[in-house]
XYZ file of C-alpha atoms in Angstrom:
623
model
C -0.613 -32.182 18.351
C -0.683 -32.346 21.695
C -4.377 -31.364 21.652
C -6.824 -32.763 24.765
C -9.070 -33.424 22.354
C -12.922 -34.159 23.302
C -11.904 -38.235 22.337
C -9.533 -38.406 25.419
C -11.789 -37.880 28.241
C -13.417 -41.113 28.555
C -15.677 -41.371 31.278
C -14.228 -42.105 34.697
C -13.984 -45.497 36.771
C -16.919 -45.560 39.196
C -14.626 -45.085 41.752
C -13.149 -41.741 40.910
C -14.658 -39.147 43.694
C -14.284 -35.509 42.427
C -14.868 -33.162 45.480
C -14.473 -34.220 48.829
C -18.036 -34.727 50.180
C -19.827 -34.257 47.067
C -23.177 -35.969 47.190
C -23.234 -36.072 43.224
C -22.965 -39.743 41.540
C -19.108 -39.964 40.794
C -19.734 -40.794 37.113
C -18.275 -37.881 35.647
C -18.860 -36.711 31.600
C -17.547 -34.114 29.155
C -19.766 -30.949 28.257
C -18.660 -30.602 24.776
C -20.174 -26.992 25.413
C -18.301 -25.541 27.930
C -15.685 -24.233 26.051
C -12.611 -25.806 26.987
C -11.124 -29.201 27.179
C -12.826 -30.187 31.141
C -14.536 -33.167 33.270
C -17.674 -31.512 34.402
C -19.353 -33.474 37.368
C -22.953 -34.935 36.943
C -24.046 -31.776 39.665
C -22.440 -29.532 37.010
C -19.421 -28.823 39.554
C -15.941 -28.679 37.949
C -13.293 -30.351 40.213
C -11.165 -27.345 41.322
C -8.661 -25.825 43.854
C -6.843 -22.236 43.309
C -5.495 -22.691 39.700
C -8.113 -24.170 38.813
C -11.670 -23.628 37.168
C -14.600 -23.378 39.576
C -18.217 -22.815 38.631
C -21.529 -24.342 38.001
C -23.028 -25.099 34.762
C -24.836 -21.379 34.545
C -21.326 -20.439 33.823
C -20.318 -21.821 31.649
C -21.321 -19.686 28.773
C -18.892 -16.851 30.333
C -16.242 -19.385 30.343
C -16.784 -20.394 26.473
C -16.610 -16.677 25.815
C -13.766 -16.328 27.934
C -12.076 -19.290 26.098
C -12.819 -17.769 22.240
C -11.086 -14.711 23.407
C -8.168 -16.450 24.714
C -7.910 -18.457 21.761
C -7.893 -15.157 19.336
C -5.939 -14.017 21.453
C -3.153 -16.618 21.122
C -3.844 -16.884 17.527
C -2.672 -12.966 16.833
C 0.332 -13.860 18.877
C 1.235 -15.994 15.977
C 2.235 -18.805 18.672
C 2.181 -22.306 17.711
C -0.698 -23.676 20.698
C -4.118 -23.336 20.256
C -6.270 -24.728 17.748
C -9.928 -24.538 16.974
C -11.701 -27.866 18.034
C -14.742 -29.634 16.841
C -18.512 -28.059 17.158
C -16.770 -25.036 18.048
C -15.137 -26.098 21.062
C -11.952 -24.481 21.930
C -9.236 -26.436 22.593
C -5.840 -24.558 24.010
C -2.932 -27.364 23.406
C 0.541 -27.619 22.940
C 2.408 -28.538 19.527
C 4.273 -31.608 21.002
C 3.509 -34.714 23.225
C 1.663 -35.543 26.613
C 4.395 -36.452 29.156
C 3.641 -37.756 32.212
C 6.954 -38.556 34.101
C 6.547 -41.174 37.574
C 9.096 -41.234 40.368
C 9.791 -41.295 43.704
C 11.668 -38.611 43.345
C 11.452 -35.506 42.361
C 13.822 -32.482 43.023
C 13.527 -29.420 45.014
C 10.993 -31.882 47.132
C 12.168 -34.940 47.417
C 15.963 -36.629 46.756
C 18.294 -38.934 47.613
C 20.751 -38.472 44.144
C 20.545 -38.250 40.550
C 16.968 -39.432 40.416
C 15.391 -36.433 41.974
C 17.810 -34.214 40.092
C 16.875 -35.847 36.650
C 13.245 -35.783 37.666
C 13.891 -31.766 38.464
C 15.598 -30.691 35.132
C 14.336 -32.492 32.627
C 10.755 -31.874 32.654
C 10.933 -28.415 32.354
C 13.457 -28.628 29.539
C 10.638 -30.796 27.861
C 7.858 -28.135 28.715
C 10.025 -25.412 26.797
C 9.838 -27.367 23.874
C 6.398 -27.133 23.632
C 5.551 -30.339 25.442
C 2.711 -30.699 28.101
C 4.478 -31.821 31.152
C 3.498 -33.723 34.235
C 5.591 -35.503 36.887
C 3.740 -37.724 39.738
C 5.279 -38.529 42.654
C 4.731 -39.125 46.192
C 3.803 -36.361 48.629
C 6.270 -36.735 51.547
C 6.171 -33.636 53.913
C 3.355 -31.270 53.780
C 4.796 -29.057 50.926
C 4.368 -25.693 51.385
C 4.156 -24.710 47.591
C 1.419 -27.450 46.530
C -2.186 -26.889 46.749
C -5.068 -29.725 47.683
C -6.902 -30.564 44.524
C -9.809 -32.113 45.929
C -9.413 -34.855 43.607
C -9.682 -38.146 45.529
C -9.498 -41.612 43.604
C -9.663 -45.428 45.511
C -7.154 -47.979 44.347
C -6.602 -51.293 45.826
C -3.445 -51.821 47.616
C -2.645 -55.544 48.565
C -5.870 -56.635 49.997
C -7.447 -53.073 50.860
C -8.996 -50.367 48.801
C -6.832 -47.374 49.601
C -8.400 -43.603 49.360
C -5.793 -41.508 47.539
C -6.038 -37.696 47.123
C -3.719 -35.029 44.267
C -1.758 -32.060 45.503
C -0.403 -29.738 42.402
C 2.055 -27.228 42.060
C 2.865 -25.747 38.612
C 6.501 -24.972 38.498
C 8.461 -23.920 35.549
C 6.111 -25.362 32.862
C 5.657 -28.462 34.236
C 2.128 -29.542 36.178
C 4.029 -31.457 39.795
C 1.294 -33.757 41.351
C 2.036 -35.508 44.200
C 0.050 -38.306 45.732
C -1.253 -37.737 49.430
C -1.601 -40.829 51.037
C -0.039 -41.917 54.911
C 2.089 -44.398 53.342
C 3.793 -41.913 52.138
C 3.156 -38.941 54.567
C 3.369 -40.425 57.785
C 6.789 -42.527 57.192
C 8.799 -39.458 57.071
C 9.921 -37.339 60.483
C 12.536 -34.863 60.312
C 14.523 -34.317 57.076
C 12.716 -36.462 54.356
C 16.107 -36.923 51.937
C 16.995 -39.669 54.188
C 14.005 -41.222 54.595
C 12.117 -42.125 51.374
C 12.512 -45.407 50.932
C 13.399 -46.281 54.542
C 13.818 -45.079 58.384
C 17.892 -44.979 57.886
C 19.936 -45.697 54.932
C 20.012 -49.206 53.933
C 17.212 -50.301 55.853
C 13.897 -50.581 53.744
C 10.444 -49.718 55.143
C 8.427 -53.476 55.102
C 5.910 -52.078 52.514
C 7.319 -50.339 50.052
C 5.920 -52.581 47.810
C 2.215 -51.204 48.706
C 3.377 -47.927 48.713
C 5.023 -48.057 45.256
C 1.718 -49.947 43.986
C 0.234 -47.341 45.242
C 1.945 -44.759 43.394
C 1.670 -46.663 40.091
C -1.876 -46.152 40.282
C -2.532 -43.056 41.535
C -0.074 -41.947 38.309
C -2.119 -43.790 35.872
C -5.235 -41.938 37.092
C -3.963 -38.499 37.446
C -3.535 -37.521 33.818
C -7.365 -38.186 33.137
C -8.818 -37.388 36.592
C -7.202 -33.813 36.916
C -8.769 -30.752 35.308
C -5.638 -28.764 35.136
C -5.748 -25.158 33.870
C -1.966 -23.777 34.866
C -0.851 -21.540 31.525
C -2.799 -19.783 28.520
C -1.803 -22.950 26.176
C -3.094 -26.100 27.758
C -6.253 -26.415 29.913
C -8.178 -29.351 31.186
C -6.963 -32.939 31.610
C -4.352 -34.396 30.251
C -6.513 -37.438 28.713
C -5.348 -40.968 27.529
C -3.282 -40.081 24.469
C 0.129 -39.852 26.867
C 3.686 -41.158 27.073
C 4.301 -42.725 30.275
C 8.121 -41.986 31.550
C 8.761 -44.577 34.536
C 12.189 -44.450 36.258
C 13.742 -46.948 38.005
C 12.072 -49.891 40.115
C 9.656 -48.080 42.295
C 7.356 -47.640 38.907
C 7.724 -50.708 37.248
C 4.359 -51.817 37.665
C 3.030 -48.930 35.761
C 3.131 -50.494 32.379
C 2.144 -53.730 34.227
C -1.461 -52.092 35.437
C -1.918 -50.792 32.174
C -1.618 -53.794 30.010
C -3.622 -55.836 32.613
C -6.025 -53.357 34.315
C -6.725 -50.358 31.580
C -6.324 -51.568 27.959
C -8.528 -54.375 28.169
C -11.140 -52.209 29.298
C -10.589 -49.872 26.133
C -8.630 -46.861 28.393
C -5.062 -45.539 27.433
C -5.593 -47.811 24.631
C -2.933 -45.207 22.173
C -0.767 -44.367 25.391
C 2.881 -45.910 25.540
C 5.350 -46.382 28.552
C 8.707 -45.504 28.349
C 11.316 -47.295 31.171
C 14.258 -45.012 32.255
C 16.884 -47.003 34.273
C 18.810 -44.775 36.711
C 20.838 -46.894 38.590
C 20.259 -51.143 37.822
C 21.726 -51.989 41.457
C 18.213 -51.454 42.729
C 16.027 -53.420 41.241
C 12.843 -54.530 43.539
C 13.665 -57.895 44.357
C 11.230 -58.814 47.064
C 10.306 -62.712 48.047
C 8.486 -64.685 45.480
C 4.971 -65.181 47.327
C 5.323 -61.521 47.519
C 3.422 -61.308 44.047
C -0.311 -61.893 45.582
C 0.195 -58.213 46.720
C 0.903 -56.637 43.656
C -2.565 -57.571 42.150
C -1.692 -58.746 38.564
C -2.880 -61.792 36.095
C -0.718 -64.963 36.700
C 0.074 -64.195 33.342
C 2.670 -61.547 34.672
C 3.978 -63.818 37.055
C 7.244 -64.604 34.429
C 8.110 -61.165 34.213
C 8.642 -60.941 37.442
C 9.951 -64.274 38.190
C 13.695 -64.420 39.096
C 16.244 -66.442 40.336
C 19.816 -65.024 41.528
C 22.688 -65.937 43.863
C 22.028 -63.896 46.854
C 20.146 -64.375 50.141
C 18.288 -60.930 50.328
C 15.822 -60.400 51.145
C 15.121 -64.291 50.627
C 16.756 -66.913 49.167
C 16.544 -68.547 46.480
C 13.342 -67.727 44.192
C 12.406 -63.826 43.872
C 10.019 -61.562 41.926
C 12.093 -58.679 40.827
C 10.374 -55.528 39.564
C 12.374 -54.166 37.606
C 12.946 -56.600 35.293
C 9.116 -56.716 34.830
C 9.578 -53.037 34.168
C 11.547 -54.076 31.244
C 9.907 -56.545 29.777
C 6.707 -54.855 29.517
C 7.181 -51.496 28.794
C 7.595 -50.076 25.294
C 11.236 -48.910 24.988
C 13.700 -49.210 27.894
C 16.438 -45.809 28.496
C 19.303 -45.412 30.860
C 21.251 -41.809 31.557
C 24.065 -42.456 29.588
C 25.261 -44.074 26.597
C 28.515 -45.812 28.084
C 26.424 -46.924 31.106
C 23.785 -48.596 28.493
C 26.549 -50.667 26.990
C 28.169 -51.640 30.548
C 24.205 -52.963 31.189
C 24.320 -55.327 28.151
C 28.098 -56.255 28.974
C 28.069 -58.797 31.952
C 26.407 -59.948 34.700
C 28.626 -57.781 36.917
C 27.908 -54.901 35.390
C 23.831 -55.600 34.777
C 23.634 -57.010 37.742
C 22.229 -59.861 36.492
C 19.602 -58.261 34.638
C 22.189 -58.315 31.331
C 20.417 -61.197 29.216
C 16.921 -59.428 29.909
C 18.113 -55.588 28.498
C 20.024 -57.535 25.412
C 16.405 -59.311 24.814
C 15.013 -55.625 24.805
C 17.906 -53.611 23.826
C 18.206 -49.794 25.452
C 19.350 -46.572 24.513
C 21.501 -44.244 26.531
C 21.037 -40.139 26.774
C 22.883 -38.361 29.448
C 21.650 -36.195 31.793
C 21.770 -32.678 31.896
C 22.186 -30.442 34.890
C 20.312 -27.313 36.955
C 22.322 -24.624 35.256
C 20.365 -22.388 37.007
C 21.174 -23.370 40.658
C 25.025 -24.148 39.526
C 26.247 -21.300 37.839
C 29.892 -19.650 39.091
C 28.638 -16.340 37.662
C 25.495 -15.781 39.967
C 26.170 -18.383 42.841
C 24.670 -16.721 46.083
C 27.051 -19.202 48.106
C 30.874 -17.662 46.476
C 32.571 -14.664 47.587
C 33.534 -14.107 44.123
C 31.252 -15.129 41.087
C 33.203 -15.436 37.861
C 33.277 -16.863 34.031
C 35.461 -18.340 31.351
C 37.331 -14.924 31.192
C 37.994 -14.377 35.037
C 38.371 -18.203 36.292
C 42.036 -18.260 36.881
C 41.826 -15.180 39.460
C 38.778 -15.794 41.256
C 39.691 -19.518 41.700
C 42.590 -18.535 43.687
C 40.785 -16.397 46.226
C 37.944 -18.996 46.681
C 40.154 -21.512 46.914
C 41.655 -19.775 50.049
C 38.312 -19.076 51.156
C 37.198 -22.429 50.865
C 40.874 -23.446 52.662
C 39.908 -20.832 55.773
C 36.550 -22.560 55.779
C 37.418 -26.173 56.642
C 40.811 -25.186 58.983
C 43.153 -26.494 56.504
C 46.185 -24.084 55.877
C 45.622 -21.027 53.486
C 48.088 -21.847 50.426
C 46.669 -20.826 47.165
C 49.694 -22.838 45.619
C 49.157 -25.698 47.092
C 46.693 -28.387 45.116
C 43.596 -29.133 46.129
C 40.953 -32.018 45.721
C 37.530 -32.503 46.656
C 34.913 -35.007 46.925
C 31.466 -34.638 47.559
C 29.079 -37.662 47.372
C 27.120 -40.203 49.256
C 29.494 -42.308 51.929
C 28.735 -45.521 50.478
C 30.565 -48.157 48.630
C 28.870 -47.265 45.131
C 30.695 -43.940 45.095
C 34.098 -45.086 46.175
C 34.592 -43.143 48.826
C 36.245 -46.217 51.065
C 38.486 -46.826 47.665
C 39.878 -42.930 47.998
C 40.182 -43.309 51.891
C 42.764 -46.343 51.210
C 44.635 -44.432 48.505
C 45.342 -41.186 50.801
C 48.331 -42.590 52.228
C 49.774 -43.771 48.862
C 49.861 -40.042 47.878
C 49.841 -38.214 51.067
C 53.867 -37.323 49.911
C 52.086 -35.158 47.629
C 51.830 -31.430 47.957
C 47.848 -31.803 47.907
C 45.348 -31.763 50.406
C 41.951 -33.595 50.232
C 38.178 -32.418 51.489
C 35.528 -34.380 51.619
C 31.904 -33.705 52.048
C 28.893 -36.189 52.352
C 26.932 -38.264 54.425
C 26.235 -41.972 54.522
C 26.573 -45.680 55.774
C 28.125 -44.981 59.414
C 31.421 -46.661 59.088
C 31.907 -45.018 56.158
C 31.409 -41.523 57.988
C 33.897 -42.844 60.910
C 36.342 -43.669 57.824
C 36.790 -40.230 56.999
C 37.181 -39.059 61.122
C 40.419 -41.474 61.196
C 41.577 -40.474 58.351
C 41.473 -36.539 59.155
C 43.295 -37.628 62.840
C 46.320 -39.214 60.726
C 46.734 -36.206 58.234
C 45.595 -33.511 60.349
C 47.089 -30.675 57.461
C 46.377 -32.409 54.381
C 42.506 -33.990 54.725
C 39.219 -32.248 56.142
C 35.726 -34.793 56.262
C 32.897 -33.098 56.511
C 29.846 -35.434 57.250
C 26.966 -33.387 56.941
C 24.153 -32.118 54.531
C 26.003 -28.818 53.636
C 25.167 -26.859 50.510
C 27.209 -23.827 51.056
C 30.310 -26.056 51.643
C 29.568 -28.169 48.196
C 29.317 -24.861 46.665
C 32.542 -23.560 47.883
C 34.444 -26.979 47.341
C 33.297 -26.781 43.723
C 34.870 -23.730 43.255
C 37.351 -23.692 45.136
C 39.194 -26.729 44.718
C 41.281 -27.288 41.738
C 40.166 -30.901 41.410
C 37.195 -33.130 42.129
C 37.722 -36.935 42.619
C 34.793 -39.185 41.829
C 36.108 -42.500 42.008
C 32.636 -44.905 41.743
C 32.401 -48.358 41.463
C 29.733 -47.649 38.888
C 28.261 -44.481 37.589
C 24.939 -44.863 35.549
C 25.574 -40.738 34.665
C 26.884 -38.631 37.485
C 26.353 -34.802 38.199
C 29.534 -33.989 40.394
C 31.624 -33.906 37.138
C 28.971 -31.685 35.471
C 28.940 -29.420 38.405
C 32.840 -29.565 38.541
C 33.646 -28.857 34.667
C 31.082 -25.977 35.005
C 32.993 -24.206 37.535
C 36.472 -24.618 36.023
C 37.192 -27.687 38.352
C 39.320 -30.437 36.387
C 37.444 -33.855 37.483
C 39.566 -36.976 37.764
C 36.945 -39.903 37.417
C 36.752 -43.639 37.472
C 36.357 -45.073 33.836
C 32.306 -45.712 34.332
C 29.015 -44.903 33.064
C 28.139 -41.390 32.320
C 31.761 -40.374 33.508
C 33.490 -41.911 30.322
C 30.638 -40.350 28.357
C 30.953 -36.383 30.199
C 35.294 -36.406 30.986
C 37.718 -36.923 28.071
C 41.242 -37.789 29.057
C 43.594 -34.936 28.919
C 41.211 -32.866 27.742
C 38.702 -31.759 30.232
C 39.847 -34.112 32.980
C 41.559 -37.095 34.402
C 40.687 -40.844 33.624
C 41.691 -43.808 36.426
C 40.877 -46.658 35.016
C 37.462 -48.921 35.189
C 37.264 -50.304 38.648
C 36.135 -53.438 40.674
C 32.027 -53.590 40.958
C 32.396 -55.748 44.310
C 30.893 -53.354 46.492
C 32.568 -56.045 49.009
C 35.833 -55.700 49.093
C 38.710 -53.152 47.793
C 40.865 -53.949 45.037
C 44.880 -52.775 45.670
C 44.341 -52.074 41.819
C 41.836 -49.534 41.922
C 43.539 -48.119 45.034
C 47.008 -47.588 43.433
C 44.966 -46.247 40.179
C 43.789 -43.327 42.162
C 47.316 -42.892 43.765
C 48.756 -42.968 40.162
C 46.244 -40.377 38.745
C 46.343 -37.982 41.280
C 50.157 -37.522 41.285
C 49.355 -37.164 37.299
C 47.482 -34.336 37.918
C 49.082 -32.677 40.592
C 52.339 -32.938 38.077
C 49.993 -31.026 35.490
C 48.466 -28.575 37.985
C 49.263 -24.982 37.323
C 50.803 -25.400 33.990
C 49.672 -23.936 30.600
C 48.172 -27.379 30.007
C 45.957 -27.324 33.086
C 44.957 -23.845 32.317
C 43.792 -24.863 28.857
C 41.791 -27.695 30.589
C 40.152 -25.326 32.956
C 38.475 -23.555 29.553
C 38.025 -26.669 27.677
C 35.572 -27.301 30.723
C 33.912 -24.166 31.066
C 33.252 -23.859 27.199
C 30.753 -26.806 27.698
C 26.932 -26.896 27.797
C 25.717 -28.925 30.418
C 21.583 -27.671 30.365
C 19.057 -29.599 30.124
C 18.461 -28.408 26.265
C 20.709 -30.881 24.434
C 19.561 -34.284 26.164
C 15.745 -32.594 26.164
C 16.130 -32.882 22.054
C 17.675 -36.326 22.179
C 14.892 -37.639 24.912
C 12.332 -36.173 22.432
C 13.334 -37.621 19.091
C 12.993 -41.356 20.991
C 9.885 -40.390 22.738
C 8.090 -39.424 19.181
C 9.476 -42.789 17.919
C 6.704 -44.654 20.144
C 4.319 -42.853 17.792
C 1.593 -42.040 20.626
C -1.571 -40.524 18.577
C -1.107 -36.395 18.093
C 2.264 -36.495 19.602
C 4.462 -33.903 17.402
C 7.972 -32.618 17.685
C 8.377 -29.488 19.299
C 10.679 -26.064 19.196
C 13.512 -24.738 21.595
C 12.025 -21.934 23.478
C 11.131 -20.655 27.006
C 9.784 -22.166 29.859
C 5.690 -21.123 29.643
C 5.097 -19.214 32.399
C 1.439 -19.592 34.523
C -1.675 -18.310 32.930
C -2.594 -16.562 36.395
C -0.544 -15.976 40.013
C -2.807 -18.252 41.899
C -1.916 -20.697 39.821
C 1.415 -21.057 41.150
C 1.687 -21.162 45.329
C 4.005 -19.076 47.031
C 6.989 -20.229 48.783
């Protein structure tokens, strides 16, 4: 089970601080008489904020009683958590695993793509399963729903030892810590999307490597450190026994710290790290005497090593964290299954990391999306909501809605495509802005929405001057407008260089919209040709340049599917889209069966069901 059993709270590091202030020794010890799973401080203080417990030792016999009753009172519910500890002690669990997911993203708060989306959905998908949840990440604008925790740890960043404090929020079943540190908090003015990993896109901050250390350790620490209480089924800290889900490079020291810091000193001795690779074009590659700052062994020193062919940000010899990510956690995942055999294909296509992930091997499990937030039958943002049954008719009038809205002329006959993604070379956008004139014979017009690399954004100005009735470019944040393109238009283009999983398409084939993709990643694994959408063809990786090949594919596809559109055929494709599932529920059983193959001590399989709701309202803070 996923039981914090009395074994997992080891006593701190001397370092841990548990109340601001506190003139109490910081060694902290378990009081296998208070009646619940909890760190008690030497002065008999618990570490608390609202949500959690508060009170000195002369309480806690009311809390033990309080805990017995709770646990009867689970027990006559008949529900799976909760189980009667050692000595008495009362121990409210979970029937499944310890997660603790680490990111730099996490969605509503922070995001910059699919990252913060997966980092959003999954969790809670996890949580409903029974699972005890937990994502870390950092805290980058002074969130209004997270609460102080008084929980302050030092780590030691480069050559300085760095105070670091925990903010919580418990939303949907999962427990959302985010490190406070001004690394993280005083980088960001104005919208923080933008500006997580530098001042503008495409421009890094200078030490993001100290930041992301930084984050790596504060993670480690926060599933033993906090005393969390947030729902009726799980109170008190984590402890050691825990699967560690790292994504991308910004973690991938994670299961470096732990093999070279904690284990040797007997801590998170049963707990296992699990690498999830979101997109490999990222990777941390950062100037070889670089590796001083990262304090690790010379042992490590080979995992990071690396050698490539470019002459950023150096030349020549590199360390590159992700690939240490790799090689030293326990089992390696990407977000799709067609994107985890591109990986192991070429050096193209695993960007030079190929030869490492084929040492290692990797599994693929695409993502799942907010069905919640993207749902045509509720959507706040749509003049008409509608399902399966009343698609046809309601696309029609949002379509001419969505028409009025951008100033193009009001034809519900006419086709229309949209595109909403970054402005960057990844996503293709410069590839579709070439291809307009080779169909802009068509009857078709073309709206595009998203923000980017500046010449990219200027692209999409020129090309709305030259086809003033057939194109619109939009380059702005605007989530009404995404809304109302993906249910309004009859088609959405997505025609990436490379797509580790995607969410467009999801979002598309949700609302009725037939996608017409690039053969890549997670879109060959989500859109099946003819079926439930519109294959062009794998294109060029070179970020570089732009192939005539892939540009006459797109010109080629779309006149396919305007030649289909409004047609029998295109109506069946319409329901073979909506009739999907696209929740998080379906990858959440597929992420668990691998996760209980790293056979972390207690960790069980859990049971569809409903996201746990908190134990008490201060436990969650109000928007």
């Amino acid at each position: 089970m996923a039981a914090a059993a009395t074994s997992n709270f080891a006593p701190c590091q001397s370092h841990v601080r548990h109340s601001a202030g506190s003139k109490s020794s910081r060694a902290v010890f378990v009081s296998k008489n208070s009646g619940f799973g909890g760190t008690v401080c030497s002065q008999g203080q618990l570490p608390s904020y609202q949500g959690l417990w508060s009170t000195r030792s002369k309480d806690l016999g009311q809390l033990r009683r309080h805990a017995e009753a709770n646990f009867k009172k689970i027990l006559r519910k008949g529900h799976p958590h909760g189980r009667q500890g050692p000595k008495g002690l009362v121990i409210v669990c979970g029937s499944g695993m310890n997660l603790v997911f680490v990111s730099a993203e996490v969605a509503p708060w922070s995001k910059t793509g699919g990252l913060g989306d997966v980092l959003g959905g999954l969790p809670p998908a996890l949580a409903a399963r029974g699972h005890r949840v937990m994502t870390v990440s950092p805290r980058y604008d002074q969130y209004k729903d997270s609460w102080d925790t008084d929980v302050l740890i030092d780590v030691k960043v480069g050559d300085k030892i760095e105070c670091v404090r925990f903010f919580h929020s418990y939303k949907r079943g999962v427990d959302r810590v985010f490190i406070d540190h001004p690394l993280f908090l005083e980088k960001v003015w104005g919208k923080t999307a933008g500006k997580i990993y530098g001042p503008q896109t495409g421009v890094d901050y200078k030490d993001n490597q100290l930041r992301f250390s930084l984050l790596c350790q504060a993670a480690i620490e926060a599933p033993r450190v906090l005393n969390l209480s947030s729902n009726e089924y799980f109170n008190g800290p984590y402890g050691e026994d825990v699967v560690f889900v790292a994504n991308d490079w910004h973690t991938a020291l994670l299961p470096c710290y732990l093999k070279s810091i904690y284990k040797p000193a007997g801590s998170f001795t049963n707990s296992k790290v699990a690498y999830c690779i979101h997109n490999i074009a990222y990777q941390g590659r950062f100037a070889f005497s670089d590796f001083s700052l990262l304090n690790l062994p010379e042992q490590f020193k080979g995992s990071f090593d690396f050698i490539d062919g470019y002459d950023k940000p150096v030349k020549g010899r590199k360390i590159n964290w992700m690939k240490a990510g790799i090689l030293e956690s326990d089992r390696v995942f990407t977000v799709s299954p067609y994107y985890a055999k591109e990986l192991l294909s070429s050096a193209d296509k695993g960007v030079e990391l190929d030869p490492i992930i084929r040492k290692v091997g990797i599994t693929g499990i695409v993502n799942g999306m907010d069905v919640q937030e993207w749902d045509p039958s509720t959507d706040k943002y749509l003049d008409v909501n509608y399902d399966a049954t009343t698609v046809l008719e309601a696309k029609s009038h949002l379509k001419e809605a969505l028409q009025a809205e951008v100033g193009l002329s009001v034809d519900p006959d006419v086709p229309v495509i949209g595109f909403i993604g970054r402005l960057e070379e990844q996503k293709g956008s410069d590839i579709l802005m070439e291809a307009v004139s080779q169909f802009a014979d068509e009857n078709v017009q073309l709206i595009v929405l998203g923000t980017g690399k500046k010449y990219l954004e200027k692209q999409i100005e020129e090309i709305e001057e030259k086809y003033p009735d057939k194109f619109r470019g939009v380059a702005k944040f605007n989530v009404p407008l995404a809304h109302m393109i993906t249910a309004g238009a009859d088609f959405m283009i997505i025609p990436s260089r490379f797509e580790p999983c995607g969410l467009i398409q999801l979002h598309a084939m949700r609302y009725g919209t037939v996608p017409i993709v690039a053969s890549t990643g997670g879109l060959m694994d989500t859109v099946k040709e003819g079926i439930t959408g519109f294959q062009m063809g794998d294109f060029n990786v070179h970020c570089e340049e732009v192939d005539p090949a892939d540009v006459a594919a797109i010109a080629k596809t779309v006149r396919r599917a305007t030649k289909v559109y409004d047609t029998p055929a295109f109506a069946t494709m319409i329901q073979n889209c909506m009739d999907q599932d696209f929740s998080w529920k379906g990858p959440a059983r597929l992420w668990e069966i691998a996760l209980l193959s790293l056979q972390v001590a207690g960790s069980e399989a859990g049971e569809e069901g409903d996201e746990i709701a908190p134990s008490a309202k201060e436990n969650v803070a109000t928007p």
